[in-house]
Coordinates of C-alpha atoms in Angstrom, one line a residue:
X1 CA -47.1 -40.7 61.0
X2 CA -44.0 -42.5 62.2
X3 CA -40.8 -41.6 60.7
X4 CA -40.4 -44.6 58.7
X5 CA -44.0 -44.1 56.7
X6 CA -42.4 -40.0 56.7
X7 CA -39.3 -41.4 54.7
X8 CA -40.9 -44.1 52.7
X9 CA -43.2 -40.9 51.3
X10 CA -40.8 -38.6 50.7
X11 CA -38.9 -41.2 48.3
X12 CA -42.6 -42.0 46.5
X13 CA -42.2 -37.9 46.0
X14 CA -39.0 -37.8 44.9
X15 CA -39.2 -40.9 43.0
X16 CA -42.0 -39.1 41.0
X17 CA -40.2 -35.8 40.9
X18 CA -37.5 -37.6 38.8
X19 CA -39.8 -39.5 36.9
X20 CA -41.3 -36.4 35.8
X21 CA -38.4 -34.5 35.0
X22 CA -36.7 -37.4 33.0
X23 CA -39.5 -38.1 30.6
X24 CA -40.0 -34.2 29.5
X25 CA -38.7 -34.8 25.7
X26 CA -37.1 -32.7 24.0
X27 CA -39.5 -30.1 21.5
X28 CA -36.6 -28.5 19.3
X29 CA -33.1 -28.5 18.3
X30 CA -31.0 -26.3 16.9
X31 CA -27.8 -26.5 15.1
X32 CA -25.6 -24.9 12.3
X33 CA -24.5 -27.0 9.8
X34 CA -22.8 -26.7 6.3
X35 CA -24.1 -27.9 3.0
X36 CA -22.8 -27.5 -0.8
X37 CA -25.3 -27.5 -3.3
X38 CA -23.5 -27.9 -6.6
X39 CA -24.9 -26.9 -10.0
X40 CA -23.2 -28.3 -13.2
X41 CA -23.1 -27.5 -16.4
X42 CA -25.3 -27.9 -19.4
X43 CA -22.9 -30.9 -20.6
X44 CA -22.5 -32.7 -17.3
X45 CA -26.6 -32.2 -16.5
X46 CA -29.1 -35.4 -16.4
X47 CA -30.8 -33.8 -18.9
X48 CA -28.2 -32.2 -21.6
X49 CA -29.2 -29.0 -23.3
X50 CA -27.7 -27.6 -25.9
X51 CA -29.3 -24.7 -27.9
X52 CA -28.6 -24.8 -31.5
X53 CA -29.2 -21.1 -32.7
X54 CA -29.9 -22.0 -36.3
X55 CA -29.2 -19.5 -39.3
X56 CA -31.4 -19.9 -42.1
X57 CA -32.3 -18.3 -45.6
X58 CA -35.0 -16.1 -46.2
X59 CA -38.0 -16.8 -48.3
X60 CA -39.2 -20.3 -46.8
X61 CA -40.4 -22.1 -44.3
X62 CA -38.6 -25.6 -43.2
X63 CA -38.2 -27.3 -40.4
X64 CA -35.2 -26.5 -38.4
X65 CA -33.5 -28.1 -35.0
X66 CA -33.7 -25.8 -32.0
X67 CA -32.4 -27.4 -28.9
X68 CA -30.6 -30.8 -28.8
X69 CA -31.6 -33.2 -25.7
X70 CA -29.6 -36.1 -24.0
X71 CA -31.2 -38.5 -21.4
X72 CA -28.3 -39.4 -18.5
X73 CA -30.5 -39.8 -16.2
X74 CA -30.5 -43.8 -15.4
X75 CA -34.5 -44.4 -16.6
X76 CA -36.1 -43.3 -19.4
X77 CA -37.9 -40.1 -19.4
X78 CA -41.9 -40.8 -19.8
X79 CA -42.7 -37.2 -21.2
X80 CA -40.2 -34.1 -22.6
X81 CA -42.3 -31.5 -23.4
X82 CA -40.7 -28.1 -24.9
X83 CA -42.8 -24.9 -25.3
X84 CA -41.7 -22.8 -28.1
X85 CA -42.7 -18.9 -26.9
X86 CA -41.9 -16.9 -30.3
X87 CA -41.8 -12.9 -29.1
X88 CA -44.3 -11.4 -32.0
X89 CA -45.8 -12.2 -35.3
X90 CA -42.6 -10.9 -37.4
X91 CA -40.4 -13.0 -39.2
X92 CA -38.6 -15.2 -38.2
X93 CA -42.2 -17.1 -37.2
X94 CA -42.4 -20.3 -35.3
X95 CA -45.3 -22.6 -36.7
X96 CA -44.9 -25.0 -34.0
X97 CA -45.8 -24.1 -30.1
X98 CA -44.6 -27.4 -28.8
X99 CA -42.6 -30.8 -29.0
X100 CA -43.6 -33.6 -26.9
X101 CA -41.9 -37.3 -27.3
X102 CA -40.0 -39.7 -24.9
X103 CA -36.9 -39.6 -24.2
X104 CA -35.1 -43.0 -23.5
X105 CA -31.8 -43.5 -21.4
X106 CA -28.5 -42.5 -23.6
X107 CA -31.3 -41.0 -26.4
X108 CA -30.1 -37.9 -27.8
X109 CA -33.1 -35.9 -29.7
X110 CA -33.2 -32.6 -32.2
X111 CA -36.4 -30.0 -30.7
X112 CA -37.8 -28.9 -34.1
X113 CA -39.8 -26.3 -35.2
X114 CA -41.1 -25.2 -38.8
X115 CA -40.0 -21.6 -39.0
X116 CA -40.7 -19.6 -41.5
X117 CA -38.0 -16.4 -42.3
X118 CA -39.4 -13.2 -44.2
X119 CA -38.4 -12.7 -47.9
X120 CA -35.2 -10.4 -47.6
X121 CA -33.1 -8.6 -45.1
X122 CA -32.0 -9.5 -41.9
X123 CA -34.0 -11.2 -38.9
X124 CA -33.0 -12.2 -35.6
X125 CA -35.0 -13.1 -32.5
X126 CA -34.7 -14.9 -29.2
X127 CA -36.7 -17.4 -28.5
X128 CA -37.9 -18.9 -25.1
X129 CA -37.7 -22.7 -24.3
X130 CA -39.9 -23.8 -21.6
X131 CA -38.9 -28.0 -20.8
X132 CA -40.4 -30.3 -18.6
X133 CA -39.1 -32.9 -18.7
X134 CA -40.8 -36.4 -16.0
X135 CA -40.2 -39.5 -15.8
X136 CA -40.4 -42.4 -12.7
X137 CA -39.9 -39.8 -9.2
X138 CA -38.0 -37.8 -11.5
X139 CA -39.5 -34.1 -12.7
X140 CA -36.9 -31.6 -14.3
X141 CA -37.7 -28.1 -15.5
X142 CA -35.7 -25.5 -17.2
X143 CA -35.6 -22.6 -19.5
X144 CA -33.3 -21.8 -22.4
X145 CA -32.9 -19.2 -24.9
X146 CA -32.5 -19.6 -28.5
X147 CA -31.1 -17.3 -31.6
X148 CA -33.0 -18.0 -34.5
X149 CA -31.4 -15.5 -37.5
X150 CA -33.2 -14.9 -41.0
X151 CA -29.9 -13.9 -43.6
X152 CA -29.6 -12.5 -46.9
X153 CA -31.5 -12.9 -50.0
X154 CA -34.7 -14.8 -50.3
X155 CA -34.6 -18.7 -51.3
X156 CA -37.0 -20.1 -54.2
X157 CA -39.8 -22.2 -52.5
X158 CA -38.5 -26.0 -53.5

């Protein structure tokens, strides 16, 4: 082999050493970066909550707002469903397990429930409020706890 064919093959091997060793791509990277995840309030949320904690008279049962909902989000919400869990079979007694409507953009809405309150004394429980709340690529969940307080003497049915 002369000394030209020598060097013209030892640049076809180097030539493919570099190849090789430029194409390797890269598998992982690493890096530290900050992020601020910021919760807001109740009043600033997409979907306001505001539990009502209603007091009511003994004796009767009527129905009675729970938790009031505001749509901010920027489309309406297809489906707000609220679970009412009510702790035990003592007074005050929820006769209503769950609320479903829409909720439309800007639309403020009452959760109701019928309750009923025993016939004297004093009553107080908390109640759990399970919400889901979807709409278009939008799915919110939350829980919130209500007061719901049975006072004084009992009312006359009406």
């Amino acid at each position: 082999m002369t000394a030209l064919a020598r060097l013209g093959v030892a640049c076809v091997v180097l030539a493919v050493a570099l190849a090789v060793t430029g194409s390797a791509g890269t598998t992982a990277v690493s890096a530290d970066r900050a992020a601020s995840i910021a919760t807001g309030t109740d009043a600033e949320a997409s979907l306001g909550l505001e539990p009502l904690d209603p007091p009511l008279a003994n004796g009767r049962e009527r129905e009675v707002g729970l938790l009031r909902l505001h749509n901010r989000l920027p489309a309406d919400l297809d489906t707000v469903r609220v679970t009412i869990a009510d702790p035990d079979a003592r007074p005050p007694r929820s006769g209503t397990d769950e609320w479903v409507r829409p909720l439309s953009v800007g639309e403020t809405a009452t959760v109701t429930a019928a309750v009923v309150c025993g016939g004297r004394g004093q009553f107080q429980e908390e109640w759990t409020l399970s919400i889901v709340a979807t709409g278009p690529d939008t799915e919110i969940r939350a829980t919130r706890t209500v007061t719901v307080a049975c006072t004084g003497p009992a009312e006359a049915p009406s």
